[in-house]
Amino acid sequence: MSTAALDVRLPRPARQHPIGLAVVLLLCAVLLALLGLGVGSTGLQSLRALMADPTATAIVWEIRAPRTLGACLTGALLGLAGAIAQGLFRNPLADPFLMGSASGASLGVALCLALLGTTSVAAPWLLRLGLTGAAFLGAMAAVALTLALARGVTHTLRLLLAGVVVGVVLGALTSLITLAVPEVLQAMQAFLLGSTGYLGWPACALMAGVAAPCVVVAWGLSRVLDGLALGEATAQSLGLPLLPLRVALVAIMALATGTAVAQAGLIAFVGLAAPHLVRGAVKTTHAWLLPLATLMGAVLLMAADLLARGALAPQELPVGVVTSILGGSYLLWLMHRRAG
């Protein structure tokens, strides 16, 4: 049965207007932010009661507030990177980690921990670099290696395959390091599982400083993604200089992904699910899809962070585990619905 026949026979849910979806997402973000300030190890608490206690007030503003804002910014960066990846590769299953950034970040963290524990000469500059810097440099190095293997960004399929190969190879190197230095694995656990519990105001400032220009530049390049969705020949016929614009899009995706991974670790499915959910609610061009996917990613990770904090309180789940469970379940349901 053809796709056209399915479109005629199956009822479709009514789609919202992009502005309406943006308003809904903003309201959800505000609500989740307020809940994030009130949820702790003992469950949900009243903000008024918390503000009456100086110690509780310090906990709210020094721990819960940056964590909530950090989850918002991390999800926004991953949602934006996922929308760019799916448009650039013309594949709805593409995610921000396809160019090897996650494996590169993991390798950077593993190398940093191994050298800090075994090499006294390397310790001073490694301490200044920090695990966050090592993760970011590892992610950027993995993207650069992917681009070198793919010989640039001209051939999308070659770029995709190179990213897969780089991810597998760097993941294997990370496993070798953990086998050679077993104590590294325990120290890497928070990074590998993804966590927003260690985010502070400096991390929030850094991510906000990266997210703002990335969103603006990506929105300015949205016409390129619209052209690529129609095919490369059509995009070239529109007079778009594809090579430099693709380089710019890859740079934005790598910067957004590397920054998010360096600060919060490996958080799966947010970058993949956010554009999917937006496209399921509205049918629009990338000029709306990119900012809406950014908002959707922020809302998804804020909700997952609340669930990670409150599901087994006073114990806390890694937020990456929560997103993997929810994201995997969503994709299975989506596949089942389409198969039906």
mmCIF file of C-alpha atoms in Angstrom:
data_model
loop_
_atom_site.group_PDB
_atom_site.id
_atom_site.type_symbol
_atom_site.label_atom_id
_atom_site.label_comp_id
_atom_site.label_asym_id
_atom_site.label_seq_id
_atom_site.Cartn_x
_atom_site.Cartn_y
_atom_site.Cartn_z
ATOM 1 C CA MET A 1 0.000 0.000 0.000
ATOM 2 C CA SER A 2 1.411 3.376 -0.944
ATOM 3 C CA THR A 3 2.106 6.274 1.393
ATOM 4 C CA ALA A 4 -0.544 8.314 -0.392
ATOM 5 C CA ALA A 5 -3.132 5.658 0.364
ATOM 6 C CA LEU A 6 -2.170 5.668 4.004
ATOM 7 C CA ASP A 7 -2.491 9.443 4.091
ATOM 8 C CA VAL A 8 -6.056 9.165 2.758
ATOM 9 C CA ARG A 9 -7.294 6.325 4.918
ATOM 10 C CA LEU A 10 -5.698 7.013 8.288
ATOM 11 C CA PRO A 11 -7.034 9.934 10.354
ATOM 12 C CA ARG A 12 -4.369 12.474 11.239
ATOM 13 C CA PRO A 13 -4.347 14.451 14.482
ATOM 14 C CA ALA A 14 -4.907 18.173 14.154
ATOM 15 C CA ARG A 15 -1.624 20.060 13.998
ATOM 16 C CA GLN A 16 -0.934 23.141 16.033
ATOM 17 C CA HIS A 17 0.352 26.453 14.771
ATOM 18 C CA PRO A 18 4.096 26.940 15.444
ATOM 19 C CA ILE A 19 3.426 29.992 17.616
ATOM 20 C CA GLY A 20 0.929 28.031 19.699
ATOM 21 C CA LEU A 21 3.429 25.218 20.218
ATOM 22 C CA ALA A 22 6.130 27.732 21.163
ATOM 23 C CA VAL A 23 3.831 29.272 23.785
ATOM 24 C CA VAL A 24 2.962 25.841 25.190
ATOM 25 C CA LEU A 25 6.630 24.853 25.401
ATOM 26 C CA LEU A 26 7.582 28.126 27.098
ATOM 27 C CA LEU A 27 4.821 27.669 29.678
ATOM 28 C CA CYS A 28 5.948 24.076 30.284
ATOM 29 C CA ALA A 29 9.531 25.277 30.724
ATOM 30 C CA VAL A 30 8.472 27.884 33.303
ATOM 31 C CA LEU A 31 6.371 25.327 35.196
ATOM 32 C CA LEU A 32 9.191 22.762 35.181
ATOM 33 C CA ALA A 33 11.654 25.415 36.347
ATOM 34 C CA LEU A 34 9.457 26.255 39.339
ATOM 35 C CA LEU A 35 9.080 22.568 40.152
ATOM 36 C CA GLY A 36 12.843 22.138 39.788
ATOM 37 C CA LEU A 37 13.419 24.752 42.482
ATOM 38 C CA GLY A 38 11.112 22.918 44.864
ATOM 39 C CA VAL A 39 12.049 19.265 44.289
ATOM 40 C CA GLY A 40 14.784 17.870 46.522
ATOM 41 C CA SER A 41 15.787 14.664 48.265
ATOM 42 C CA THR A 42 12.627 14.794 50.381
ATOM 43 C CA GLY A 43 10.272 15.402 47.470
ATOM 44 C CA LEU A 44 8.386 18.537 46.467
ATOM 45 C CA GLN A 45 8.568 21.412 48.928
ATOM 46 C CA SER A 46 6.864 24.799 48.999
ATOM 47 C CA LEU A 47 9.026 27.613 47.645
ATOM 48 C CA ARG A 48 7.549 30.008 50.195
ATOM 49 C CA ALA A 49 8.614 27.728 53.040
ATOM 50 C CA LEU A 50 12.054 27.264 51.499
ATOM 51 C CA MET A 51 12.614 31.007 51.174
ATOM 52 C CA ALA A 52 11.814 31.478 54.868
ATOM 53 C CA ASP A 53 14.827 29.356 55.852
ATOM 54 C CA PRO A 54 18.274 30.869 55.034
ATOM 55 C CA THR A 55 19.894 27.432 54.696
ATOM 56 C CA ALA A 56 17.145 26.174 52.391
ATOM 57 C CA THR A 57 17.368 29.390 50.369
ATOM 58 C CA ALA A 58 21.083 28.849 49.842
ATOM 59 C CA ILE A 59 20.410 25.279 48.705
ATOM 60 C CA VAL A 60 17.793 26.494 46.219
ATOM 61 C CA TRP A 61 19.951 29.198 44.640
ATOM 62 C CA GLU A 62 23.313 27.453 44.762
ATOM 63 C CA ILE A 63 22.288 23.892 43.866
ATOM 64 C CA ARG A 64 18.758 23.531 42.520
ATOM 65 C CA ALA A 65 18.575 26.722 40.453
ATOM 66 C CA PRO A 66 21.799 26.157 38.445
ATOM 67 C CA ARG A 67 20.919 22.488 38.060
ATOM 68 C CA THR A 68 17.485 23.321 36.664
ATOM 69 C CA LEU A 69 18.831 26.012 34.349
ATOM 70 C CA GLY A 70 21.690 23.728 33.327
ATOM 71 C CA ALA A 71 19.259 20.956 32.403
ATOM 72 C CA CYS A 72 17.280 23.474 30.349
ATOM 73 C CA LEU A 73 20.371 24.688 28.465
ATOM 74 C CA THR A 74 21.781 21.193 27.949
ATOM 75 C CA GLY A 75 18.497 19.971 26.499
ATOM 76 C CA ALA A 76 18.247 23.079 24.319
ATOM 77 C CA LEU A 77 21.728 22.487 22.864
ATOM 78 C CA LEU A 78 20.985 18.813 22.184
ATOM 79 C CA GLY A 79 17.584 19.602 20.649
ATOM 80 C CA LEU A 80 19.126 22.183 18.326
ATOM 81 C CA ALA A 81 21.966 19.856 17.343
ATOM 82 C CA GLY A 82 19.497 17.024 16.687
ATOM 83 C CA ALA A 83 17.356 19.179 14.398
ATOM 84 C CA ILE A 84 20.455 20.245 12.445
ATOM 85 C CA ALA A 85 21.707 16.655 12.191
ATOM 86 C CA GLN A 86 18.389 15.345 10.885
ATOM 87 C CA GLY A 87 18.146 18.142 8.343
ATOM 88 C CA LEU A 88 21.765 17.913 7.259
ATOM 89 C CA PHE A 89 21.753 14.125 6.832
ATOM 90 C CA ARG A 90 18.138 14.098 5.568
ATOM 91 C CA ASN A 91 17.487 11.278 8.024
ATOM 92 C CA PRO A 92 14.847 11.458 10.793
ATOM 93 C CA LEU A 93 16.872 8.955 12.851
ATOM 94 C CA ALA A 94 20.032 11.072 12.902
ATOM 95 C CA ASP A 95 21.165 12.345 16.285
ATOM 96 C CA PRO A 96 23.868 14.799 17.434
ATOM 97 C CA PHE A 97 26.301 11.996 18.312
ATOM 98 C CA LEU A 98 26.549 10.624 14.755
ATOM 99 C CA MET A 99 29.843 12.397 14.064
ATOM 100 C CA GLY A 100 31.632 10.670 16.926
ATOM 101 C CA SER A 101 31.457 13.517 19.424
ATOM 102 C CA ALA A 102 30.160 11.328 22.258
ATOM 103 C CA SER A 103 32.888 8.723 21.824
ATOM 104 C CA GLY A 104 35.520 11.442 21.503
ATOM 105 C CA ALA A 105 34.348 13.099 24.714
ATOM 106 C CA SER A 106 34.414 9.757 26.540
ATOM 107 C CA LEU A 107 37.941 9.099 25.299
ATOM 108 C CA GLY A 108 39.054 12.562 26.403
ATOM 109 C CA VAL A 109 37.690 12.003 29.911
ATOM 110 C CA ALA A 110 39.220 8.525 30.137
ATOM 111 C CA LEU A 111 42.634 9.786 29.014
ATOM 112 C CA CYS A 112 42.506 12.685 31.441
ATOM 113 C CA LEU A 113 41.629 10.426 34.370
ATOM 114 C CA ALA A 114 44.240 7.839 33.420
ATOM 115 C CA LEU A 115 47.019 10.426 33.085
ATOM 116 C CA LEU A 116 46.032 12.209 36.284
ATOM 117 C CA GLY A 117 46.330 8.935 38.157
ATOM 118 C CA THR A 118 49.511 7.577 36.580
ATOM 119 C CA THR A 119 51.611 10.453 35.211
ATOM 120 C CA SER A 120 52.757 13.109 37.652
ATOM 121 C CA VAL A 121 54.340 15.212 34.883
ATOM 122 C CA ALA A 122 51.055 15.582 33.015
ATOM 123 C CA ALA A 123 49.011 16.341 36.130
ATOM 124 C CA PRO A 124 49.502 20.162 36.331
ATOM 125 C CA TRP A 125 48.202 21.023 32.863
ATOM 126 C CA LEU A 126 45.576 18.325 33.066
ATOM 127 C CA LEU A 127 44.275 19.799 36.306
ATOM 128 C CA ARG A 128 43.985 23.188 34.618
ATOM 129 C CA LEU A 129 42.247 21.611 31.630
ATOM 130 C CA GLY A 130 39.816 19.645 33.787
ATOM 131 C CA LEU A 131 37.466 16.849 32.801
ATOM 132 C CA THR A 132 35.096 19.315 31.144
ATOM 133 C CA GLY A 133 37.849 20.693 28.925
ATOM 134 C CA ALA A 134 39.103 17.194 28.141
ATOM 135 C CA ALA A 135 35.597 16.100 27.136
ATOM 136 C CA PHE A 136 35.121 19.150 24.918
ATOM 137 C CA LEU A 137 38.502 18.741 23.223
ATOM 138 C CA GLY A 138 37.845 15.041 22.725
ATOM 139 C CA ALA A 139 34.482 15.761 21.114
ATOM 140 C CA MET A 140 35.982 18.398 18.803
ATOM 141 C CA ALA A 141 38.885 16.102 17.885
ATOM 142 C CA ALA A 142 36.437 13.312 17.005
ATOM 143 C CA VAL A 143 34.451 15.643 14.733
ATOM 144 C CA ALA A 144 37.674 16.843 13.070
ATOM 145 C CA LEU A 145 38.723 13.220 12.501
ATOM 146 C CA THR A 146 35.310 12.435 11.014
ATOM 147 C CA LEU A 147 35.609 15.385 8.637
ATOM 148 C CA ALA A 148 39.128 14.307 7.629
ATOM 149 C CA LEU A 149 38.021 10.744 6.902
ATOM 150 C CA ALA A 150 34.985 11.971 4.966
ATOM 151 C CA ARG A 151 37.174 14.465 3.054
ATOM 152 C CA GLY A 152 35.007 17.385 4.043
ATOM 153 C CA VAL A 153 31.251 17.785 4.095
ATOM 154 C CA THR A 154 30.537 17.425 0.383
ATOM 155 C CA HIS A 155 29.241 13.834 0.516
ATOM 156 C CA THR A 156 26.613 13.373 3.221
ATOM 157 C CA LEU A 157 26.651 9.563 3.130
ATOM 158 C CA ARG A 158 30.432 9.442 3.444
ATOM 159 C CA LEU A 159 30.256 11.869 6.368
ATOM 160 C CA LEU A 160 27.665 9.688 8.069
ATOM 161 C CA LEU A 161 29.687 6.493 7.610
ATOM 162 C CA ALA A 162 32.889 8.183 8.765
ATOM 163 C CA GLY A 163 31.128 9.327 11.931
ATOM 164 C CA VAL A 164 29.973 5.790 12.682
ATOM 165 C CA VAL A 165 33.480 4.396 12.160
ATOM 166 C CA VAL A 166 35.102 7.079 14.318
ATOM 167 C CA GLY A 167 32.558 6.477 17.079
ATOM 168 C CA VAL A 168 33.225 2.727 17.121
ATOM 169 C CA VAL A 169 37.019 3.091 17.070
ATOM 170 C CA LEU A 170 37.158 5.770 19.765
ATOM 171 C CA GLY A 171 34.706 3.784 21.892
ATOM 172 C CA ALA A 172 37.024 0.768 21.627
ATOM 173 C CA LEU A 173 40.001 2.898 22.703
ATOM 174 C CA THR A 174 38.026 4.109 25.708
ATOM 175 C CA SER A 175 37.284 0.490 26.644
ATOM 176 C CA LEU A 176 40.984 -0.382 26.378
ATOM 177 C CA ILE A 177 41.872 2.462 28.743
ATOM 178 C CA THR A 178 39.301 1.322 31.298
ATOM 179 C CA LEU A 179 40.684 -2.218 31.075
ATOM 180 C CA ALA A 180 44.253 -1.019 31.547
ATOM 181 C CA VAL A 181 43.345 1.388 34.376
ATOM 182 C CA PRO A 182 40.250 -0.113 36.073
ATOM 183 C CA GLU A 183 39.876 2.709 38.621
ATOM 184 C CA VAL A 184 39.082 5.075 35.756
ATOM 185 C CA LEU A 185 35.711 3.426 35.129
ATOM 186 C CA GLN A 186 34.259 4.320 38.508
ATOM 187 C CA ALA A 187 35.353 7.945 38.105
ATOM 188 C CA MET A 188 33.805 8.036 34.621
ATOM 189 C CA GLN A 189 30.463 6.640 35.758
ATOM 190 C CA ALA A 190 28.738 9.997 36.196
ATOM 191 C CA PHE A 191 29.932 11.132 32.769
ATOM 192 C CA LEU A 192 28.939 7.940 30.960
ATOM 193 C CA LEU A 193 25.475 7.828 32.540
ATOM 194 C CA GLY A 194 24.821 11.557 32.157
ATOM 195 C CA SER A 195 24.159 13.807 35.114
ATOM 196 C CA THR A 196 22.927 17.327 35.771
ATOM 197 C CA GLY A 197 23.741 17.160 39.474
ATOM 198 C CA TYR A 198 27.152 18.803 39.118
ATOM 199 C CA LEU A 199 26.083 21.776 37.006
ATOM 200 C CA GLY A 200 26.800 25.161 38.553
ATOM 201 C CA TRP A 201 26.445 28.781 37.542
ATOM 202 C CA PRO A 202 29.738 28.848 35.540
ATOM 203 C CA ALA A 203 28.545 25.882 33.459
ATOM 204 C CA CYS A 204 25.197 27.607 32.888
ATOM 205 C CA ALA A 205 26.924 30.810 31.780
ATOM 206 C CA LEU A 206 29.131 28.872 29.367
ATOM 207 C CA MET A 207 26.224 26.944 27.842
ATOM 208 C CA ALA A 208 24.100 30.084 27.544
ATOM 209 C CA GLY A 209 26.989 31.848 25.822
ATOM 210 C CA VAL A 210 27.240 28.995 23.315
ATOM 211 C CA ALA A 211 23.500 28.372 22.856
ATOM 212 C CA ALA A 212 22.536 31.949 21.972
ATOM 213 C CA PRO A 213 24.826 32.401 18.924
ATOM 214 C CA CYS A 214 24.259 28.794 17.818
ATOM 215 C CA VAL A 215 20.483 29.292 17.706
ATOM 216 C CA VAL A 216 20.809 32.623 15.878
ATOM 217 C CA VAL A 217 23.261 31.338 13.261
ATOM 218 C CA ALA A 218 21.361 28.079 12.758
ATOM 219 C CA TRP A 219 18.117 29.997 12.277
ATOM 220 C CA GLY A 220 19.870 32.157 9.681
ATOM 221 C CA LEU A 221 20.899 28.983 7.825
ATOM 222 C CA SER A 222 17.453 27.361 8.012
ATOM 223 C CA ARG A 223 16.877 27.996 4.289
ATOM 224 C CA VAL A 224 19.832 25.710 3.541
ATOM 225 C CA LEU A 225 18.221 22.838 5.453
ATOM 226 C CA ASP A 226 14.940 23.477 3.620
ATOM 227 C CA GLY A 227 16.797 23.267 0.318
ATOM 228 C CA LEU A 228 18.622 20.076 1.312
ATOM 229 C CA ALA A 229 15.296 18.489 2.267
ATOM 230 C CA LEU A 230 14.295 18.813 -1.399
ATOM 231 C CA GLY A 231 17.543 17.219 -2.613
ATOM 232 C CA GLU A 232 21.009 18.519 -3.363
ATOM 233 C CA ALA A 233 20.195 19.272 -6.996
ATOM 234 C CA THR A 234 17.248 21.429 -5.953
ATOM 235 C CA ALA A 235 19.335 23.180 -3.307
ATOM 236 C CA GLN A 236 22.009 24.012 -5.875
ATOM 237 C CA SER A 237 19.391 25.243 -8.324
ATOM 238 C CA LEU A 238 18.251 27.713 -5.665
ATOM 239 C CA GLY A 239 21.711 29.278 -5.773
ATOM 240 C CA LEU A 240 22.781 28.125 -2.308
ATOM 241 C CA PRO A 241 26.565 27.803 -1.759
ATOM 242 C CA LEU A 242 26.267 24.371 -0.190
ATOM 243 C CA LEU A 243 29.900 23.737 0.765
ATOM 244 C CA PRO A 244 30.503 26.720 3.099
ATOM 245 C CA LEU A 245 26.979 26.528 4.476
ATOM 246 C CA ARG A 246 27.365 22.831 5.262
ATOM 247 C CA VAL A 247 30.632 23.570 7.016
ATOM 248 C CA ALA A 248 28.848 26.195 9.119
ATOM 249 C CA LEU A 249 26.029 23.783 10.014
ATOM 250 C CA VAL A 250 28.466 21.022 10.975
ATOM 251 C CA ALA A 251 30.405 23.518 13.108
ATOM 252 C CA ILE A 252 27.234 24.605 14.939
ATOM 253 C CA MET A 253 26.172 21.003 15.513
ATOM 254 C CA ALA A 254 29.626 20.023 16.788
ATOM 255 C CA LEU A 255 29.920 23.072 19.064
ATOM 256 C CA ALA A 256 26.446 22.604 20.562
ATOM 257 C CA THR A 257 26.918 18.862 21.085
ATOM 258 C CA GLY A 258 30.440 19.169 22.441
ATOM 259 C CA THR A 259 29.428 21.862 24.920
ATOM 260 C CA ALA A 260 26.420 19.893 26.185
ATOM 261 C CA VAL A 261 28.347 16.627 26.496
ATOM 262 C CA ALA A 262 31.298 18.289 28.216
ATOM 263 C CA GLN A 263 29.053 19.782 30.900
ATOM 264 C CA ALA A 264 26.455 17.054 31.509
ATOM 265 C CA GLY A 265 27.935 13.848 30.086
ATOM 266 C CA LEU A 266 26.306 11.438 27.643
ATOM 267 C CA ILE A 267 22.559 12.091 27.589
ATOM 268 C CA ALA A 268 20.901 10.008 24.903
ATOM 269 C CA PHE A 269 17.691 10.415 22.868
ATOM 270 C CA VAL A 270 16.996 14.087 23.666
ATOM 271 C CA GLY A 271 18.535 15.267 20.403
ATOM 272 C CA LEU A 272 16.769 12.487 18.527
ATOM 273 C CA ALA A 273 13.312 12.791 20.093
ATOM 274 C CA ALA A 274 12.957 16.593 20.264
ATOM 275 C CA PRO A 275 12.725 17.216 16.469
ATOM 276 C CA HIS A 276 10.453 14.163 16.114
ATOM 277 C CA LEU A 277 7.989 15.516 18.660
ATOM 278 C CA VAL A 278 7.983 18.945 17.024
ATOM 279 C CA ARG A 279 7.326 17.506 13.579
ATOM 280 C CA GLY A 280 4.518 15.416 15.044
ATOM 281 C CA ALA A 281 2.845 18.555 16.403
ATOM 282 C CA VAL A 282 3.436 21.049 13.582
ATOM 283 C CA LYS A 283 4.309 20.884 9.920
ATOM 284 C CA THR A 284 6.646 23.748 9.196
ATOM 285 C CA THR A 285 9.976 24.775 7.718
ATOM 286 C CA HIS A 286 13.310 24.719 9.523
ATOM 287 C CA ALA A 287 12.928 28.399 10.395
ATOM 288 C CA TRP A 288 10.383 27.256 13.000
ATOM 289 C CA LEU A 289 11.633 23.706 13.487
ATOM 290 C CA LEU A 290 15.051 24.736 14.821
ATOM 291 C CA PRO A 291 13.860 27.038 17.639
ATOM 292 C CA LEU A 292 10.952 24.714 18.468
ATOM 293 C CA ALA A 293 13.293 21.705 18.687
ATOM 294 C CA THR A 294 15.529 23.787 20.949
ATOM 295 C CA LEU A 295 12.596 24.508 23.269
ATOM 296 C CA MET A 296 11.412 20.911 23.099
ATOM 297 C CA GLY A 297 14.862 19.605 24.043
ATOM 298 C CA ALA A 298 14.947 21.968 27.028
ATOM 299 C CA VAL A 299 11.509 20.819 28.217
ATOM 300 C CA LEU A 300 12.336 17.125 27.757
ATOM 301 C CA LEU A 301 15.550 17.259 29.761
ATOM 302 C CA MET A 302 14.026 19.408 32.507
ATOM 303 C CA ALA A 303 11.201 16.876 32.854
ATOM 304 C CA ALA A 304 13.671 13.967 32.849
ATOM 305 C CA ASP A 305 15.768 15.724 35.494
ATOM 306 C CA LEU A 306 12.720 16.124 37.744
ATOM 307 C CA LEU A 307 11.859 12.456 37.265
ATOM 308 C CA ALA A 308 15.457 11.459 38.034
ATOM 309 C CA ARG A 309 15.331 13.439 41.278
ATOM 310 C CA GLY A 310 11.897 12.404 42.494
ATOM 311 C CA ALA A 311 11.311 8.857 41.226
ATOM 312 C CA LEU A 312 13.350 7.110 43.940
ATOM 313 C CA ALA A 313 13.823 9.960 46.428
ATOM 314 C CA PRO A 314 15.960 10.322 48.483
ATOM 315 C CA GLN A 315 18.068 8.318 46.020
ATOM 316 C CA GLU A 316 18.671 9.873 42.625
ATOM 317 C CA LEU A 317 18.771 8.295 39.169
ATOM 318 C CA PRO A 318 21.259 9.430 36.510
ATOM 319 C CA VAL A 319 19.313 11.605 34.085
ATOM 320 C CA GLY A 320 20.931 9.832 31.118
ATOM 321 C CA VAL A 321 19.348 6.576 32.256
ATOM 322 C CA VAL A 322 15.929 8.236 32.450
ATOM 323 C CA THR A 323 16.215 9.740 28.956
ATOM 324 C CA SER A 324 17.390 6.406 27.546
ATOM 325 C CA ILE A 325 14.419 4.539 29.022
ATOM 326 C CA LEU A 326 11.856 7.145 27.977
ATOM 327 C CA GLY A 327 13.445 7.821 24.583
ATOM 328 C CA GLY A 328 13.827 4.152 23.756
ATOM 329 C CA SER A 329 10.218 3.494 24.745
ATOM 330 C CA TYR A 330 9.056 6.391 22.579
ATOM 331 C CA LEU A 331 10.950 5.114 19.540
ATOM 332 C CA LEU A 332 9.602 1.582 20.025
ATOM 333 C CA TRP A 333 6.066 2.953 20.218
ATOM 334 C CA LEU A 334 6.670 5.083 17.132
ATOM 335 C CA MET A 335 7.983 2.105 15.177
ATOM 336 C CA HIS A 336 5.062 -0.037 16.290
ATOM 337 C CA ARG A 337 2.543 2.622 15.284
ATOM 338 C CA ARG A 338 4.081 3.083 11.852
ATOM 339 C CA ALA A 339 4.319 -0.670 11.323
ATOM 340 C CA GLY A 340 0.630 -0.948 12.166
#
